[in-house]
Amino acid sequence: MTSTASSLASSKNLSHSAISRSLLQHSSKPISQRTLVIPTIPRNTKNLYIQRYQKLQIRPNSTSITASSFKPELATAPPPLPLPTPPVTKFKIGLCQLSVRPDKERNIGHARKAIEEAAQKGAQLVLLPEIWNSPYSNESFPVNAEDIDAGGDVSPSTAMLSEVSSRLKITIVVGSIPERCGDKLYNTCCVFGTDGKLKAKHRKIHLFDIDIPGEITFMESKTLTAGDTPTIVDTVLADVGRIGIGICHDIRFLELAMIYAARGAHLLCYPGAFNMTTGQLHWELLQRIRAADNQLYVATCSPARDAGACYVAWGHSTLVGPFGEVLATTDHNEDIIISEIDYSILKQRRASLPLTKQRRGDLYQLVDIQRLNSH
Amino acid sequence: MTSTASSLASSKNLSHSAISRSLLQHSSKPISQRTLVIPTIPRNTKNLYIQRYQKLQIRPNSTSITASSFKPELATAPPPLPLPTPPVTKFKIGLCQLSVRPDKERNIGHARKAIEEAAQKGAQLVLLPEIWNSPYSNESFPVNAEDIDAGGDVSPSTAMLSEVSSRLKITIVVGSIPERCGDKLYNTCCVFGTDGKLKAKHRKIHLFDIDIPGEITFMESKTLTAGDTPTIVDTVLADVGRIGIGICHDIRFLELAMIYAARGAHLLCYPGAFNMTTGQLHWELLQRIRAADNQLYVATCSPARDAGACYVAWGHSTLVGPFGEVLATTDHNEDIIISEIDYSILKQRRASLPLTKQRRGDLYQLVDIQRLNSH
């Protein structure tokens, strides 16, 4: 797969009637055989798909539905991949909820100590917070950004992570740091393997733009550029599974979690710095449902709360199991959470409640555009 | 739109390599320009879409992504409809969490009284529980099933609902009853308008088959047939908005909620009888996230708990607002919840947190197959 965009280019205007709000009327004819009044697409709306489907002549036929026509394997396109069975299914994960200061050098040393402590406690996979080497602000991003691809002295944060992951023989999902690439800045999560090598780099796909008057206004898009690809990584050497990566606001987009699940992920890692407005209401809710809907593990890691910072993080880093159950969590203070993951549970859960098999590919379909285009 | 299935018929075997678990290696080349190792589709997997997309030559191009290429309007196909503005945005909803007994006649009279009480307290829209006229069991479904389309004496439950909705000038989303149609049984939700007419009929799309050894085993598919169409209804006369309907297990399928949101729903109604195993963990979670993800209202209604029944319902009927906040709820006992809905809040929430505009139609797309095929 390449990370470039698909070219969903051509489209034309359609001439459908405006939204109809007519009512269905009672009749002796079963509703399933009547024409339901569904709002149509507004005039001038571009829709490439209609043209394609029309060309391909897959308009509805008159055959009645039977269970065999549910086509659950078509509910995601391409069809879901089987869940891989890692050689080792049980391991410990460490979530390092770190305090963050304006001094980048201090943050790097502080993170190193936390990773060492997590590893000492048995963690084979360590997750750091979103933007852990810099305050979370549009002013601080350019000051603390690093050229990750250049590496070495130009990127002291990733140099530390490469060294420590190799020395301790652990996998690190690095939360995120501001990344400079040419004239652009990204909010970027790196994954380092047990050999100290960079295994994947996820640039936040959905930038955090929010405006709730009197409560919170933040526009990441003022300074940052959005990433252009979902990121899934297999950690073969370390046996810590197939991991899908999202950063903070990415967790709100259920499609991303679903396409990771369909790509065979065991675990989703979301470093994230939710705030005091949305944190209490949404942070745990989003983690639990992404896990329960997709029947996989979800791990999150936030910076510790600093009431004096310009952006106050909610904290509450958490590990959630595949039934949406909170396995380990903490409050808003600095902390290191160590908890066990057991991937053998995933297949049990999916057998008990076979959501994937129950999906209705005859009614809806989630398309993973990059995976589709990679073939 | 018709309710018949789309004919996603033709397919062929593909010859792709087995899943690769290779690692990405660190290099000075930015990952976004490298070929990422994504597991490919297993041999012999049917995939109609690949053929179609290949024919249509929409393979990725090499153009770098810019914000203008995010194509949020393509994240659902057809593109989302604008949210309608009802003439009246505020009204009261009543959720009747009813006790259910083996005696159907008692259940009908009992429901009538509850609806009258809710209307007296100002409810313009009343929601009843899943399977409120019969015990929830595969043995009871055929005994208590009614031929809704025949109406009259053959369907005493809907006859009562037609009379009471017309007399009280309210809209009733009828939870569900077992429906007999020919030689098939369905779990069916009716919507009656202020004129006493049947406005829509939703047959549970996702049947509840679960098997958690030692905790719960239930197989609706033993006796019931699944519905074949999503159901959305405009309640023009009553100004209670555009309502998407799901029944219990339907709430687990986020695609259904999303296609309702894309069809311009203000409110999703889910009559549902979650159980003692999944109720505590998932019932509120699912309601809150369907509301928060789709930025609309979600109302649910359960039977009251009967510890002596063969299937013990969780209870906890609830109204959730468009930020995922619980606006009104109850415990497991019989109760009538009256709460206010204000649709004007929906546009505010969507302006503050513009999830629809932030979606990445260049990366994923949810296809509403019936709406697509209806054009």
PDB file of C-alpha atoms in Angstrom, chain A residues 1-8 16 19-36 38-42 45-47 49-50 52-54 56 58-63 65 70-71 74 77-79 81-82 84 86-87 148-149 184 195 197-201 203 205-207 209-213 226-230 232 234-237 242 249 252-256 258-259 263 278 281-282 285-286 288-290 292-293 323-325 351-355 358-375, chain B residues 1-8 16 19-36 38-42 45-47 49-50 52-54 56 58-63 65 70-71 74 77-79 81-82 84 86-87 148-149 184 195 197-201 203 205-207 209-213 226-230 232 234-237 242 249 252-256 258-259 263 278 281-282 285-286 288-290 292-293 323-325 349 352-355 358-375:
ATOM      1  CA  MET A   1       0.000   0.000   0.000  1.00  0.00           C
ATOM      2  CA  THR A   2       1.196   3.495  -0.654  1.00  0.00           C
ATOM      3  CA  SER A   3       0.259   6.422   1.482  1.00  0.00           C
ATOM      4  CA  THR A   4      -0.858   8.625  -1.339  1.00  0.00           C
ATOM      5  CA  ALA A   5      -4.459   9.626  -1.775  1.00  0.00           C
ATOM      6  CA  SER A   6      -6.885   7.773  -3.917  1.00  0.00           C
ATOM      7  CA  SER A   7      -8.030   9.710  -6.894  1.00  0.00           C
ATOM      8  CA  LEU A   8     -11.759   9.989  -6.358  1.00  0.00           C
ATOM      9  CA  HIS A  16     -32.910  14.621  -7.802  1.00  0.00           C
ATOM     10  CA  ILE A  19     -35.958  16.241   0.435  1.00  0.00           C
ATOM     11  CA  SER A  20     -39.402  14.818   0.776  1.00  0.00           C
ATOM     12  CA  ARG A  21     -40.934  14.715   4.221  1.00  0.00           C
ATOM     13  CA  SER A  22     -44.032  12.821   3.128  1.00  0.00           C
ATOM     14  CA  LEU A  23     -45.506  10.301   5.483  1.00  0.00           C
ATOM     15  CA  LEU A  24     -46.000   6.659   4.938  1.00  0.00           C
ATOM     16  CA  GLN A  25     -49.669   5.793   4.926  1.00  0.00           C
ATOM     17  CA  HIS A  26     -51.189   2.735   6.503  1.00  0.00           C
ATOM     18  CA  SER A  27     -52.218   0.132   3.959  1.00  0.00           C
ATOM     19  CA  SER A  28     -52.796  -3.558   3.877  1.00  0.00           C
ATOM     20  CA  LYS A  29     -49.685  -4.004   1.769  1.00  0.00           C
ATOM     21  CA  PRO A  30     -46.666  -4.907   3.910  1.00  0.00           C
ATOM     22  CA  ILE A  31     -44.321  -1.948   4.211  1.00  0.00           C
ATOM     23  CA  SER A  32     -41.447  -4.123   3.113  1.00  0.00           C
ATOM     24  CA  GLN A  33     -43.093  -4.320  -0.306  1.00  0.00           C
ATOM     25  CA  ARG A  34     -43.927  -0.641  -0.574  1.00  0.00           C
ATOM     26  CA  THR A  35     -41.712   2.150  -1.786  1.00  0.00           C
ATOM     27  CA  LEU A  36     -40.426   3.851   1.336  1.00  0.00           C
ATOM     28  CA  ILE A  38     -36.435   8.237   1.859  1.00  0.00           C
ATOM     29  CA  PRO A  39     -35.023  11.725   1.514  1.00  0.00           C
ATOM     30  CA  THR A  40     -33.157  11.974  -1.756  1.00  0.00           C
ATOM     31  CA  ILE A  41     -29.867  13.668  -2.419  1.00  0.00           C
ATOM     32  CA  PRO A  42     -30.100  17.437  -2.725  1.00  0.00           C
ATOM     33  CA  THR A  45     -24.591  17.187  -4.774  1.00  0.00           C
ATOM     34  CA  LYS A  46     -21.673  15.403  -6.302  1.00  0.00           C
ATOM     35  CA  ASN A  47     -21.828  11.665  -6.068  1.00  0.00           C
ATOM     36  CA  TYR A  49     -20.654   6.393  -6.387  1.00  0.00           C
ATOM     37  CA  ILE A  50     -24.087   6.579  -7.865  1.00  0.00           C
ATOM     38  CA  ARG A  52     -20.402   3.784 -10.661  1.00  0.00           C
ATOM     39  CA  TYR A  53     -23.074   1.591  -9.180  1.00  0.00           C
ATOM     40  CA  GLN A  54     -25.464   2.479 -11.967  1.00  0.00           C
ATOM     41  CA  LEU A  56     -22.275  -1.693 -12.854  1.00  0.00           C
ATOM     42  CA  ILE A  58     -26.221  -3.503  -9.160  1.00  0.00           C
ATOM     43  CA  ARG A  59     -29.556  -1.856  -8.582  1.00  0.00           C
ATOM     44  CA  PRO A  60     -31.870  -3.767  -6.261  1.00  0.00           C
ATOM     45  CA  ASN A  61     -33.555  -6.850  -7.556  1.00  0.00           C
ATOM     46  CA  SER A  62     -36.870  -8.202  -6.423  1.00  0.00           C
ATOM     47  CA  THR A  63     -35.621 -11.329  -4.723  1.00  0.00           C
ATOM     48  CA  ILE A  65     -34.030 -11.544   1.518  1.00  0.00           C
ATOM     49  CA  PHE A  70     -26.861 -10.871   4.370  1.00  0.00           C
ATOM     50  CA  LYS A  71     -23.306 -11.007   3.002  1.00  0.00           C
ATOM     51  CA  LEU A  74     -19.079  -7.539   2.344  1.00  0.00           C
ATOM     52  CA  ALA A  77     -14.465  -3.702   1.689  1.00  0.00           C
ATOM     53  CA  PRO A  78     -12.039  -5.313   1.259  1.00  0.00           C
ATOM     54  CA  PRO A  79     -13.444  -8.141   3.414  1.00  0.00           C
ATOM     55  CA  LEU A  81      -8.794 -10.258   7.452  1.00  0.00           C
ATOM     56  CA  PRO A  82      -8.637 -13.140   9.905  1.00  0.00           C
ATOM     57  CA  PRO A  84      -3.604 -13.409  13.450  1.00  0.00           C
ATOM     58  CA  PRO A  86       0.614 -14.258  17.908  1.00  0.00           C
ATOM     59  CA  PRO A  87       3.114 -16.903  19.132  1.00  0.00           C
ATOM     60  CA  ILE A 148      12.311  12.553  12.799  1.00  0.00           C
ATOM     61  CA  ASP A 149      13.446  11.308   9.409  1.00  0.00           C
ATOM     62  CA  LYS A 184       5.268  21.398   7.516  1.00  0.00           C
ATOM     63  CA  ASP A 195      15.887  -3.591  17.917  1.00  0.00           C
ATOM     64  CA  LYS A 197      14.457   0.703  14.820  1.00  0.00           C
ATOM     65  CA  LEU A 198      11.551   2.909  13.794  1.00  0.00           C
ATOM     66  CA  LYS A 199       8.803   0.503  12.741  1.00  0.00           C
ATOM     67  CA  ALA A 200       6.049   2.969  11.873  1.00  0.00           C
ATOM     68  CA  LYS A 201       5.198   6.620  12.001  1.00  0.00           C
ATOM     69  CA  ARG A 203       0.778  11.421  11.600  1.00  0.00           C
ATOM     70  CA  ILE A 205      -5.119  12.168  10.563  1.00  0.00           C
ATOM     71  CA  HIS A 206      -7.938  14.168  12.163  1.00  0.00           C
ATOM     72  CA  LEU A 207      -6.688  17.484  13.483  1.00  0.00           C
ATOM     73  CA  ASP A 209     -10.362  21.809  15.787  1.00  0.00           C
ATOM     74  CA  ILE A 210     -13.002  22.584  18.395  1.00  0.00           C
ATOM     75  CA  ASP A 211     -14.927  25.704  19.340  1.00  0.00           C
ATOM     76  CA  ILE A 212     -17.272  25.503  22.304  1.00  0.00           C
ATOM     77  CA  PRO A 213     -17.784  29.146  23.269  1.00  0.00           C
ATOM     78  CA  ALA A 226      -2.932  16.338   8.844  1.00  0.00           C
ATOM     79  CA  GLY A 227      -1.474  12.919   8.151  1.00  0.00           C
ATOM     80  CA  ASP A 228      -2.577  11.065   5.098  1.00  0.00           C
ATOM     81  CA  THR A 229      -2.653   7.401   6.075  1.00  0.00           C
ATOM     82  CA  PRO A 230      -3.966   4.989   8.686  1.00  0.00           C
ATOM     83  CA  ILE A 232      -1.016  -0.427  11.432  1.00  0.00           C
ATOM     84  CA  ASP A 234       3.023  -5.792  13.215  1.00  0.00           C
ATOM     85  CA  THR A 235       5.469  -6.254  16.059  1.00  0.00           C
ATOM     86  CA  VAL A 236       6.718  -9.662  15.099  1.00  0.00           C
ATOM     87  CA  LEU A 237       9.933  -9.693  17.062  1.00  0.00           C
ATOM     88  CA  ARG A 242      -0.836  -6.135  15.378  1.00  0.00           C
ATOM     89  CA  HIS A 249      -9.032  13.288  18.035  1.00  0.00           C
ATOM     90  CA  ARG A 252     -13.643  10.084  17.513  1.00  0.00           C
ATOM     91  CA  PHE A 253     -13.706   8.656  14.014  1.00  0.00           C
ATOM     92  CA  LEU A 254     -15.104   5.171  14.352  1.00  0.00           C
ATOM     93  CA  GLU A 255     -14.272   4.378  10.734  1.00  0.00           C
ATOM     94  CA  LEU A 256     -10.561   4.422  11.545  1.00  0.00           C
ATOM     95  CA  MET A 258     -13.175  -0.270  12.170  1.00  0.00           C
ATOM     96  CA  ILE A 259     -10.723  -0.399   9.297  1.00  0.00           C
ATOM     97  CA  ARG A 263      -7.047  -5.246   8.917  1.00  0.00           C
ATOM     98  CA  THR A 278     -14.747  16.731  26.779  1.00  0.00           C
ATOM     99  CA  LEU A 281     -17.903  12.998  29.135  1.00  0.00           C
ATOM    100  CA  HIS A 282     -16.103  11.352  26.243  1.00  0.00           C
ATOM    101  CA  LEU A 285     -16.696   6.393  26.603  1.00  0.00           C
ATOM    102  CA  LEU A 286     -14.759   6.526  23.334  1.00  0.00           C
ATOM    103  CA  ARG A 288     -14.645   1.569  25.777  1.00  0.00           C
ATOM    104  CA  ILE A 289     -16.832   1.651  22.693  1.00  0.00           C
ATOM    105  CA  ARG A 290     -13.978   1.425  20.191  1.00  0.00           C
ATOM    106  CA  ALA A 292     -16.424  -3.179  22.430  1.00  0.00           C
ATOM    107  CA  ASP A 293     -17.578  -2.418  18.883  1.00  0.00           C
ATOM    108  CA  PHE A 323     -15.748  -6.426  25.941  1.00  0.00           C
ATOM    109  CA  GLY A 324     -15.405  -2.701  26.622  1.00  0.00           C
ATOM    110  CA  GLU A 325     -14.347  -3.357  30.207  1.00  0.00           C
ATOM    111  CA  ALA A 351     -17.223 -16.485  19.229  1.00  0.00           C
ATOM    112  CA  SER A 352     -19.656 -15.551  22.025  1.00  0.00           C
ATOM    113  CA  LEU A 353     -20.943 -12.421  20.326  1.00  0.00           C
ATOM    114  CA  PRO A 354     -20.191 -12.845  16.612  1.00  0.00           C
ATOM    115  CA  LEU A 355     -20.671  -9.208  15.552  1.00  0.00           C
ATOM    116  CA  GLN A 358     -23.887 -10.619  12.109  1.00  0.00           C
ATOM    117  CA  ARG A 359     -23.084  -7.526  10.056  1.00  0.00           C
ATOM    118  CA  ARG A 360     -25.385  -6.768   7.116  1.00  0.00           C
ATOM    119  CA  GLY A 361     -23.201  -6.277   4.075  1.00  0.00           C
ATOM    120  CA  ASP A 362     -26.387  -6.201   2.021  1.00  0.00           C
ATOM    121  CA  LEU A 363     -27.376  -2.940   3.767  1.00  0.00           C
ATOM    122  CA  TYR A 364     -24.138  -1.076   4.536  1.00  0.00           C
ATOM    123  CA  GLN A 365     -20.485  -1.308   3.808  1.00  0.00           C
ATOM    124  CA  LEU A 366     -17.406   0.392   5.194  1.00  0.00           C
ATOM    125  CA  VAL A 367     -14.779   0.896   2.515  1.00  0.00           C
ATOM    126  CA  ASP A 368     -11.091   1.058   3.474  1.00  0.00           C
ATOM    127  CA  ILE A 369     -10.052   3.104   0.485  1.00  0.00           C
ATOM    128  CA  GLN A 370      -6.297   2.718   0.814  1.00  0.00           C
ATOM    129  CA  ARG A 371      -6.397  -1.044   1.348  1.00  0.00           C
ATOM    130  CA  LEU A 372      -8.784  -1.388  -1.549  1.00  0.00           C
ATOM    131  CA  ASN A 373      -6.488   0.627  -3.780  1.00  0.00           C
ATOM    132  CA  SER A 374      -3.396  -1.284  -2.709  1.00  0.00           C
ATOM    133  CA  HIS A 375      -4.415  -4.364  -4.647  1.00  0.00           C
TER     134      HIS A 375
ATOM    135  CA  MET B   1     -36.288   3.291  -2.178  1.00  0.00           C
ATOM    136  CA  THR B   2     -37.393  -0.283  -2.205  1.00  0.00           C
ATOM    137  CA  SER B   3     -36.716  -2.687   0.592  1.00  0.00           C
ATOM    138  CA  THR B   4     -35.336  -5.412  -1.593  1.00  0.00           C
ATOM    139  CA  ALA B   5     -31.741  -6.480  -1.407  1.00  0.00           C
ATOM    140  CA  SER B   6     -29.080  -5.113  -3.641  1.00  0.00           C
ATOM    141  CA  SER B   7     -27.688  -7.674  -5.948  1.00  0.00           C
ATOM    142  CA  LEU B   8     -24.037  -7.807  -5.030  1.00  0.00           C
ATOM    143  CA  HIS B  16      -2.971 -12.532  -3.418  1.00  0.00           C
ATOM    144  CA  ILE B  19      -0.697 -12.208   5.158  1.00  0.00           C
ATOM    145  CA  SER B  20       2.710 -10.729   5.508  1.00  0.00           C
ATOM    146  CA  ARG B  21       3.895  -9.842   8.976  1.00  0.00           C
ATOM    147  CA  SER B  22       7.078  -8.171   7.797  1.00  0.00           C
ATOM    148  CA  LEU B  23       8.362  -5.186   9.664  1.00  0.00           C
ATOM    149  CA  LEU B  24       8.935  -1.730   8.398  1.00  0.00           C
ATOM    150  CA  GLN B  25      12.586  -0.863   8.602  1.00  0.00           C
ATOM    151  CA  HIS B  26      13.960   2.480   9.651  1.00  0.00           C
ATOM    152  CA  SER B  27      15.274   4.504   6.742  1.00  0.00           C
ATOM    153  CA  SER B  28      15.908   8.113   5.958  1.00  0.00           C
ATOM    154  CA  LYS B  29      13.039   8.058   3.503  1.00  0.00           C
ATOM    155  CA  PRO B  30       9.824   9.376   5.081  1.00  0.00           C
ATOM    156  CA  ILE B  31       7.408   6.556   5.762  1.00  0.00           C
ATOM    157  CA  SER B  32       4.696   8.411   3.945  1.00  0.00           C
ATOM    158  CA  GLN B  33       6.651   7.864   0.742  1.00  0.00           C
ATOM    159  CA  ARG B  34       7.456   4.204   1.356  1.00  0.00           C
ATOM    160  CA  THR B  35       5.346   1.216   0.571  1.00  0.00           C
ATOM    161  CA  LEU B  36       3.740   0.189   3.836  1.00  0.00           C
ATOM    162  CA  ILE B  38      -0.347  -4.043   4.886  1.00  0.00           C
ATOM    163  CA  PRO B  39      -1.698  -7.568   5.130  1.00  0.00           C
ATOM    164  CA  THR B  40      -3.264  -8.548   1.852  1.00  0.00           C
ATOM    165  CA  ILE B  41      -6.502 -10.399   1.307  1.00  0.00           C
ATOM    166  CA  PRO B  42      -6.275 -14.141   1.875  1.00  0.00           C
ATOM    167  CA  THR B  45     -11.567 -14.446  -0.670  1.00  0.00           C
ATOM    168  CA  LYS B  46     -14.287 -13.070  -2.828  1.00  0.00           C
ATOM    169  CA  ASN B  47     -14.020  -9.370  -3.427  1.00  0.00           C
ATOM    170  CA  TYR B  49     -15.086  -4.320  -5.043  1.00  0.00           C
ATOM    171  CA  ILE B  50     -11.544  -4.844  -6.084  1.00  0.00           C
ATOM    172  CA  ARG B  52     -14.880  -2.766  -9.777  1.00  0.00           C
ATOM    173  CA  TYR B  53     -12.364  -0.265  -8.560  1.00  0.00           C
ATOM    174  CA  GLN B  54      -9.671  -1.714 -10.793  1.00  0.00           C
ATOM    175  CA  LEU B  56     -12.695   2.108 -12.886  1.00  0.00           C
ATOM    176  CA  ILE B  58      -9.169   4.783  -9.305  1.00  0.00           C
ATOM    177  CA  ARG B  59      -5.900   3.402  -8.018  1.00  0.00           C
ATOM    178  CA  PRO B  60      -3.862   5.813  -5.909  1.00  0.00           C
ATOM    179  CA  ASN B  61      -2.060   8.598  -7.632  1.00  0.00           C
ATOM    180  CA  SER B  62       1.121  10.259  -6.466  1.00  0.00           C
ATOM    181  CA  THR B  63      -0.332  13.642  -5.638  1.00  0.00           C
ATOM    182  CA  ILE B  65      -2.530  15.248   0.202  1.00  0.00           C
ATOM    183  CA  PHE B  70      -9.963  15.191   2.431  1.00  0.00           C
ATOM    184  CA  LYS B  71     -13.368  14.996   0.719  1.00  0.00           C
ATOM    185  CA  LEU B  74     -17.533  11.417   0.399  1.00  0.00           C
ATOM    186  CA  ALA B  77     -22.104   7.480   0.140  1.00  0.00           C
ATOM    187  CA  PRO B  78     -24.477   8.949  -0.847  1.00  0.00           C
ATOM    188  CA  PRO B  79     -23.228  12.171   0.784  1.00  0.00           C
ATOM    189  CA  LEU B  81     -28.212  15.045   3.831  1.00  0.00           C
ATOM    190  CA  PRO B  82     -28.569  18.374   5.606  1.00  0.00           C
ATOM    191  CA  PRO B  84     -33.908  19.340   8.523  1.00  0.00           C
ATOM    192  CA  PRO B  86     -38.531  21.080  12.269  1.00  0.00           C
ATOM    193  CA  PRO B  87     -41.086  23.901  12.675  1.00  0.00           C
ATOM    194  CA  ILE B 148     -49.969  -6.325  11.792  1.00  0.00           C
ATOM    195  CA  ASP B 149     -50.762  -5.811   8.120  1.00  0.00           C
ATOM    196  CA  LYS B 184     -42.536 -16.001   9.182  1.00  0.00           C
ATOM    197  CA  ASP B 195     -53.834  10.502  13.059  1.00  0.00           C
ATOM    198  CA  LYS B 197     -52.152   5.670  11.074  1.00  0.00           C
ATOM    199  CA  LEU B 198     -49.209   3.327  10.821  1.00  0.00           C
ATOM    200  CA  LYS B 199     -46.337   5.479   9.564  1.00  0.00           C
ATOM    201  CA  ALA B 200     -43.553   2.910   9.494  1.00  0.00           C
ATOM    202  CA  LYS B 201     -42.758  -0.635  10.465  1.00  0.00           C
ATOM    203  CA  ARG B 203     -38.359  -5.371  11.499  1.00  0.00           C
ATOM    204  CA  ILE B 205     -32.407  -6.258  11.212  1.00  0.00           C
ATOM    205  CA  HIS B 206     -29.769  -7.853  13.442  1.00  0.00           C
ATOM    206  CA  LEU B 207     -31.171 -10.844  15.293  1.00  0.00           C
ATOM    207  CA  ASP B 209     -27.784 -14.531  18.799  1.00  0.00           C
ATOM    208  CA  ILE B 210     -25.397 -14.732  21.748  1.00  0.00           C
ATOM    209  CA  ASP B 211     -23.607 -17.570  23.500  1.00  0.00           C
ATOM    210  CA  ILE B 212     -21.550 -16.725  26.564  1.00  0.00           C
ATOM    211  CA  PRO B 213     -21.167 -20.095  28.310  1.00  0.00           C
ATOM    212  CA  ALA B 226     -34.474 -10.731  10.197  1.00  0.00           C
ATOM    213  CA  GLY B 227     -35.809  -7.541   8.653  1.00  0.00           C
ATOM    214  CA  ASP B 228     -34.389  -6.347   5.406  1.00  0.00           C
ATOM    215  CA  THR B 229     -34.371  -2.566   5.581  1.00  0.00           C
ATOM    216  CA  PRO B 230     -33.320   0.351   7.761  1.00  0.00           C
ATOM    217  CA  ILE B 232     -36.439   6.201   9.021  1.00  0.00           C
ATOM    218  CA  ASP B 234     -40.572  11.776   9.247  1.00  0.00           C
ATOM    219  CA  THR B 235     -43.268  12.790  11.697  1.00  0.00           C
ATOM    220  CA  VAL B 236     -44.382  15.926   9.914  1.00  0.00           C
ATOM    221  CA  LEU B 237     -47.766  16.340  11.529  1.00  0.00           C
ATOM    222  CA  ARG B 242     -36.919  12.589  11.631  1.00  0.00           C
ATOM    223  CA  HIS B 249     -29.237  -5.760  19.064  1.00  0.00           C
ATOM    224  CA  ARG B 252     -24.555  -2.695  18.349  1.00  0.00           C
ATOM    225  CA  PHE B 253     -24.159  -2.031  14.645  1.00  0.00           C
ATOM    226  CA  LEU B 254     -22.754   1.459  14.384  1.00  0.00           C
ATOM    227  CA  GLU B 255     -23.242   1.464  10.615  1.00  0.00           C
ATOM    228  CA  LEU B 256     -27.015   1.563  11.048  1.00  0.00           C
ATOM    229  CA  MET B 258     -24.414   6.309  10.933  1.00  0.00           C
ATOM    230  CA  ILE B 259     -26.579   5.806   7.885  1.00  0.00           C
ATOM    231  CA  ARG B 263     -30.149  10.437   6.135  1.00  0.00           C
ATOM    232  CA  THR B 278     -24.395  -7.240  28.854  1.00  0.00           C
ATOM    233  CA  LEU B 281     -21.455  -3.080  30.674  1.00  0.00           C
ATOM    234  CA  HIS B 282     -22.951  -2.091  27.339  1.00  0.00           C
ATOM    235  CA  LEU B 285     -22.347   2.833  26.712  1.00  0.00           C
ATOM    236  CA  LEU B 286     -23.962   2.016  23.373  1.00  0.00           C
ATOM    237  CA  ARG B 288     -24.268   7.365  24.705  1.00  0.00           C
ATOM    238  CA  ILE B 289     -21.791   6.664  21.928  1.00  0.00           C
ATOM    239  CA  ARG B 290     -24.383   6.340  19.161  1.00  0.00           C
ATOM    240  CA  ALA B 292     -22.123  11.327  20.625  1.00  0.00           C
ATOM    241  CA  ASP B 293     -20.651   9.856  17.438  1.00  0.00           C
ATOM    242  CA  PHE B 323     -23.081  15.236  23.273  1.00  0.00           C
ATOM    243  CA  GLY B 324     -23.519  11.733  24.705  1.00  0.00           C
ATOM    244  CA  GLU B 325     -24.923  13.108  27.945  1.00  0.00           C
ATOM    245  CA  ARG B 349     -23.171  20.854  18.796  1.00  0.00           C
ATOM    246  CA  SER B 352     -18.727  23.375  17.932  1.00  0.00           C
ATOM    247  CA  LEU B 353     -17.326  19.966  17.067  1.00  0.00           C
ATOM    248  CA  PRO B 354     -17.715  19.592  13.294  1.00  0.00           C
ATOM    249  CA  LEU B 355     -17.181  15.836  13.072  1.00  0.00           C
ATOM    250  CA  GLN B 358     -13.640  16.512   9.720  1.00  0.00           C
ATOM    251  CA  ARG B 359     -14.274  13.048   8.297  1.00  0.00           C
ATOM    252  CA  ARG B 360     -11.725  11.718   5.809  1.00  0.00           C
ATOM    253  CA  GLY B 361     -13.599  10.582   2.756  1.00  0.00           C
ATOM    254  CA  ASP B 362     -10.235  10.113   1.076  1.00  0.00           C
ATOM    255  CA  LEU B 363      -9.456   7.295   3.548  1.00  0.00           C
ATOM    256  CA  TYR B 364     -12.764   5.606   4.380  1.00  0.00           C
ATOM    257  CA  GLN B 365     -16.338   5.641   3.267  1.00  0.00           C
ATOM    258  CA  LEU B 366     -19.546   4.230   4.691  1.00  0.00           C
ATOM    259  CA  VAL B 367     -21.912   3.158   1.930  1.00  0.00           C
ATOM    260  CA  ASP B 368     -25.688   3.160   2.543  1.00  0.00           C
ATOM    261  CA  ILE B 369     -26.450   0.529  -0.041  1.00  0.00           C
ATOM    262  CA  GLN B 370     -30.219   0.938  -0.163  1.00  0.00           C
ATOM    263  CA  ARG B 371     -30.130   4.734  -0.413  1.00  0.00           C
ATOM    264  CA  LEU B 372     -27.475   4.468  -3.086  1.00  0.00           C
ATOM    265  CA  ASN B 373     -29.547   1.996  -5.048  1.00  0.00           C
ATOM    266  CA  SER B 374     -32.723   4.048  -4.697  1.00  0.00           C
ATOM    267  CA  HIS B 375     -31.471   6.659  -7.153  1.00  0.00           C
TER     268      HIS B 375
END
